[in-house]
XYZ file of C-alpha atoms in Angstrom:
350
model
C 3.143 4.089 -18.867
C 1.519 7.441 -19.419
C 3.169 10.565 -21.405
C 3.743 12.578 -18.750
C 5.089 10.317 -16.390
C 7.913 9.751 -15.307
C 9.900 7.208 -16.198
C 12.318 4.847 -14.724
C 15.833 7.435 -14.113
C 17.960 3.311 -14.258
C 19.946 1.928 -17.332
C 18.345 -0.569 -19.931
C 15.155 0.040 -17.903
C 11.944 -0.188 -20.438
C 9.276 2.896 -20.998
C 6.450 2.171 -22.323
C 3.866 4.917 -24.096
C 0.086 3.911 -24.211
C -3.121 7.007 -24.656
C -2.870 9.589 -21.848
C -6.134 10.811 -19.483
C -4.523 13.751 -19.065
C -6.838 16.762 -20.988
C -9.977 15.022 -19.915
C -9.398 15.332 -16.408
C -7.331 17.659 -16.032
C -4.552 19.443 -13.984
C -5.841 18.552 -10.324
C -4.367 22.622 -8.470
C -7.640 22.947 -6.214
C -9.973 20.629 -3.879
C -13.148 20.513 -6.925
C -10.031 18.999 -8.804
C -9.238 16.271 -5.898
C -12.841 14.914 -5.523
C -13.132 14.563 -8.742
C -10.955 12.852 -9.879
C -11.164 10.428 -6.835
C -14.434 9.876 -7.519
C -13.922 8.935 -11.097
C -10.546 6.525 -9.065
C -12.795 4.826 -6.739
C -16.386 4.579 -8.638
C -13.747 2.513 -10.839
C -12.697 0.690 -9.071
C -15.870 -0.533 -6.892
C -16.953 -1.990 -10.440
C -15.637 -4.853 -9.866
C -15.153 -4.594 -6.153
C -18.542 -5.352 -5.227
C -19.692 -4.245 -1.383
C -16.427 -2.238 0.257
C -15.889 0.579 -0.307
C -13.332 0.613 3.004
C -11.126 -1.442 1.654
C -11.467 0.335 -1.595
C -10.375 3.927 0.245
C -8.055 2.526 1.601
C -6.236 1.234 -1.524
C -6.107 4.858 -2.349
C -4.894 6.345 0.805
C -1.687 4.440 0.813
C -1.467 5.026 -2.856
C -1.382 8.283 -2.014
C -0.059 8.828 1.021
C 2.980 6.713 -0.910
C 2.754 3.460 1.621
C 2.506 0.396 0.657
C -0.783 -1.919 1.010
C -0.935 -5.311 2.943
C -4.008 -7.516 1.730
C -3.932 -10.147 4.086
C -7.338 -12.465 4.129
C -8.062 -16.082 3.341
C -8.785 -17.398 -0.622
C -11.009 -16.642 -2.919
C -11.786 -13.042 -1.630
C -10.738 -10.674 -4.628
C -7.420 -9.554 -2.701
C -5.554 -9.236 -5.921
C -8.732 -8.544 -8.054
C -8.461 -4.830 -6.007
C -5.360 -4.831 -6.823
C -5.262 -4.787 -10.855
C -8.220 -3.375 -10.698
C -6.746 -0.245 -8.886
C -3.622 -0.714 -11.278
C -6.457 -1.023 -14.561
C -7.653 2.623 -13.317
C -4.109 4.389 -13.733
C -2.874 4.338 -17.418
C 1.023 3.671 -14.866
C 3.667 0.613 -15.921
C 1.608 -2.740 -13.687
C 4.178 -4.912 -13.714
C 2.875 -8.419 -11.157
C 5.358 -10.643 -9.208
C 4.033 -14.641 -7.860
C 6.229 -15.245 -5.067
C 7.542 -18.163 -4.839
C 9.225 -20.994 -3.379
C 11.954 -20.618 -6.203
C 11.189 -16.793 -7.299
C 15.208 -15.601 -6.654
C 16.270 -11.845 -5.474
C 17.522 -10.503 -9.412
C 13.635 -11.622 -9.999
C 12.721 -8.668 -8.427
C 15.969 -6.057 -8.591
C 16.912 -6.938 -12.252
C 20.640 -8.712 -12.400
C 23.221 -6.616 -14.956
C 24.253 -9.252 -17.759
C 27.640 -8.792 -19.894
C 26.742 -7.166 -23.596
C 29.487 -9.236 -25.833
C 29.192 -6.801 -28.363
C 29.466 -3.574 -25.754
C 32.429 -5.962 -23.965
C 30.755 -4.522 -20.408
C 27.464 -5.569 -17.967
C 24.145 -3.872 -18.532
C 21.823 -3.036 -16.857
C 18.924 -5.936 -16.886
C 15.682 -4.504 -15.146
C 13.276 -6.350 -13.331
C 9.304 -6.918 -12.260
C 9.675 -4.031 -8.758
C 10.621 -1.490 -12.168
C 6.915 -0.359 -12.635
C 4.111 2.308 -10.799
C 1.859 -0.385 -10.061
C 3.225 -3.805 -8.573
C 1.630 -6.508 -7.151
C 3.222 -8.716 -5.068
C 0.745 -12.470 -5.133
C 1.507 -14.045 -2.404
C 4.670 -12.628 -1.348
C 4.538 -15.399 1.794
C 5.088 -17.833 -0.493
C 8.622 -16.628 -1.817
C 11.631 -16.976 0.899
C 13.225 -14.195 3.578
C 16.592 -14.047 0.672
C 13.922 -12.910 -2.290
C 11.235 -10.867 0.760
C 14.496 -8.482 1.873
C 15.337 -7.044 -1.813
C 11.838 -5.198 -2.076
C 13.395 -3.989 1.952
C 15.108 -1.148 -0.572
C 13.071 -0.423 -2.932
C 9.393 -0.101 -1.206
C 11.477 2.279 1.350
C 14.148 4.407 -0.375
C 12.102 3.336 -4.640
C 15.806 2.244 -5.224
C 17.433 -0.702 -6.045
C 20.948 -1.480 -5.098
C 22.413 -3.982 -7.722
C 26.346 -4.887 -8.051
C 26.909 -1.660 -6.601
C 25.460 0.790 -8.895
C 21.936 2.534 -7.407
C 19.097 2.645 -10.127
C 16.300 4.955 -9.428
C 11.509 3.572 -9.320
C 9.585 5.591 -11.094
C 7.131 7.434 -9.485
C 4.560 6.765 -8.348
C 4.751 3.146 -7.008
C 3.307 1.242 -5.219
C 3.586 -1.916 -3.474
C 0.373 -3.897 -2.632
C 1.297 -7.962 -1.471
C -1.254 -10.746 -0.874
C -0.836 -12.850 1.493
C -2.926 -16.245 3.243
C -2.888 -15.936 6.615
C -4.265 -18.979 7.524
C -2.002 -21.179 5.317
C 1.001 -21.901 6.140
C 2.360 -24.591 4.534
C 4.849 -23.745 2.119
C 4.858 -19.914 3.086
C 7.661 -17.764 5.231
C 6.404 -15.764 7.569
C 7.120 -12.317 6.962
C 9.571 -10.390 9.345
C 9.450 -7.061 11.886
C 11.674 -5.869 8.865
C 9.223 -5.981 5.967
C 6.012 -5.480 7.785
C 6.887 -1.914 8.853
C 7.153 -1.149 5.157
C 3.646 -1.468 4.466
C 1.947 1.492 5.264
C -1.557 -0.283 6.350
C -3.034 -4.463 6.467
C -5.862 -4.663 5.471
C -8.313 -7.433 4.792
C -11.057 -7.990 2.170
C -13.106 -10.324 3.975
C -16.656 -12.089 2.811
C -18.948 -10.774 0.807
C -22.884 -9.193 1.683
C -24.897 -11.825 0.135
C -26.209 -9.217 -2.550
C -23.370 -8.507 -3.549
C -22.523 -11.933 -3.406
C -24.911 -12.610 -5.595
C -24.640 -10.190 -8.147
C -21.196 -10.631 -8.036
C -22.858 -14.605 -10.362
C -25.233 -12.529 -12.315
C -22.591 -9.797 -14.098
C -19.181 -12.215 -13.792
C -20.711 -15.576 -15.334
C -20.139 -14.018 -18.783
C -17.999 -11.890 -18.742
C -14.391 -10.837 -16.682
C -15.185 -7.000 -15.386
C -11.039 -6.347 -15.450
C -11.586 -6.219 -18.513
C -14.070 -3.007 -18.954
C -12.128 -0.928 -17.038
C -10.283 1.944 -18.681
C -7.485 3.964 -17.324
C -8.770 7.185 -15.146
C -6.291 8.784 -14.817
C -1.984 9.632 -15.383
C 0.703 9.376 -13.102
C 1.341 12.413 -13.981
C -2.476 12.900 -12.519
C -1.593 10.960 -9.432
C 1.517 13.260 -8.119
C -0.010 16.028 -8.468
C -3.107 14.383 -6.059
C -0.088 12.658 -3.980
C 1.556 16.878 -3.746
C -2.513 18.448 -2.957
C -2.695 15.449 -0.703
C 1.122 17.197 1.159
C -0.523 20.092 1.867
C -3.384 18.722 3.961
C -3.010 21.134 7.089
C -1.863 18.645 10.212
C -2.110 21.330 13.588
C 0.618 20.716 16.374
C -1.843 19.398 18.815
C -2.958 16.266 16.458
C 0.628 16.016 15.690
C 0.904 15.311 19.926
C -1.378 12.837 19.472
C -0.633 10.865 17.012
C 3.077 10.962 18.793
C 1.602 10.258 21.906
C -0.808 6.874 20.806
C 2.116 5.521 18.846
C 3.938 5.757 22.425
C 1.661 4.096 24.413
C 2.075 1.177 21.748
C 5.263 1.295 23.249
C 4.866 0.810 27.367
C 1.618 -1.103 26.888
C 2.193 -4.297 28.714
C 0.306 -6.871 26.738
C 2.890 -5.295 23.192
C 5.834 -6.815 23.038
C 7.167 -4.495 19.937
C 5.121 -1.529 19.754
C 4.309 1.252 16.514
C 7.898 1.865 15.176
C 8.461 6.056 14.190
C 8.024 5.246 11.158
C 4.270 3.288 11.376
C 3.989 7.680 13.611
C 4.596 9.340 10.134
C 2.305 7.083 7.915
C -0.068 7.673 10.394
C 0.239 11.076 9.560
C 0.302 10.672 5.821
C -2.750 8.592 5.573
C -4.368 11.044 7.847
C -4.041 13.509 5.857
C -4.988 11.180 2.783
C -8.096 10.275 4.776
C -9.104 14.152 5.250
C -8.644 15.361 1.706
C -10.565 12.375 0.034
C -13.983 13.989 2.879
C -13.083 17.144 1.452
C -11.140 18.939 4.291
C -8.087 20.733 4.460
C -7.382 19.139 7.519
C -7.067 16.753 9.729
C -8.601 16.493 12.782
C -8.628 13.176 15.348
C -11.292 10.890 14.043
C -9.338 10.813 10.554
C -6.158 9.289 13.669
C -7.941 7.258 15.003
C -9.948 5.902 12.205
C -6.709 5.008 10.406
C -5.016 3.210 13.615
C -5.750 -0.037 13.573
C -5.135 -1.007 9.722
C -1.981 1.601 10.407
C -0.879 0.104 13.422
C -1.478 -3.505 13.640
C 0.284 -5.390 11.464
C 3.881 -4.165 13.269
C 3.227 -4.957 16.988
C 3.522 -7.767 18.570
C 1.620 -8.806 21.631
C 3.382 -10.712 24.463
C 3.215 -14.807 25.225
C 0.672 -14.082 28.656
C -1.092 -11.014 26.912
C -5.227 -11.835 27.130
C -4.890 -13.610 30.134
C -7.933 -15.712 31.465
C -9.559 -14.113 27.759
C -7.935 -16.456 25.845
C -7.376 -13.839 23.127
C -5.352 -15.331 19.690
C -2.394 -12.866 19.159
C -4.330 -10.444 16.519
C -7.644 -10.881 18.388
C -4.856 -8.986 21.734
C -3.106 -6.281 19.586
C -6.732 -5.616 17.965
C -8.300 -5.097 21.638
C -4.923 -3.315 22.685
C -5.069 -1.033 20.289
C -9.428 -0.127 21.521
C -7.799 0.602 24.959
C -4.773 3.001 23.718
C -7.219 4.668 21.662
C -9.527 4.746 24.672
C -7.105 6.213 27.881
C -4.744 8.756 25.272
C -6.148 11.856 25.471
C -7.823 13.948 22.488
C -7.331 17.227 21.682
C -10.604 19.068 21.817
C -9.426 23.066 20.095
C -6.341 22.345 18.267
C -3.252 25.901 18.190
C -1.678 27.008 15.253
């Protein structure tokens, strides 16, 4: 982790020092500094992820909006590669957890071990104690192990044997899962899915990007060529800058109206939670900042509506009717209908 990064404050958490890059990028206290630094991060990740600018931008939004990212797609399209490329671009602590059926909660959070010399229990930190945690194939672990992430993702802390241990800042969980292969998997419960700010799909690359991948990756792993472009401390500065992006009351009311519409729609059994509304606005602030604006507009909110809301909604059994839509298709259709029916604020008031 970089020299200026905030270290974990729980006992027994190892702190690793690496070369920082603060002098190269400088402090981030202007819009130009924010734009320059975020462009550097996006450029670094896109050296590995070809032809997927929307996915790269979504991952960065989650990091800077203090959320978590769920990447759901078929095998081999670069889900884990995206997470690893983002982690490699930040000079911070990174841990990867391969979720399997035999993974225990203590492997994630840590355990208390008795020290016979000191004659007391010592906390041994688990893999969750890092700035960026890659939870690979998260749905392959049992619900008991999945639940070990709930407190960490929401409160940035874990409680073991009655003692609370705070996590490092910034903190981001990037989880991957395959939505098609159901054998040997456990569906994420609603409480777990609601902790993720956004869910995205990578999709297949276009033919030109796939051909370029064949040429570039035949002899070298592109991840080995990535060097950190920002420190963990600079990421915290980016987060602080994005927090101050202005959201007018009319935009806040618009976000609330969108969330309320999902709770009363006849085709939805479960609507968006208040946490979803909060995360929608937080993500919109980062989205606006990435576009060089210090204020949020309605288009920022609607652009993020599906990535932030879709994975939290549950359609009714009869949703879709004669259209014979599947669950995800029904949710996408409902969100499109809601976005088209909720009044968009034409002019904001101070």
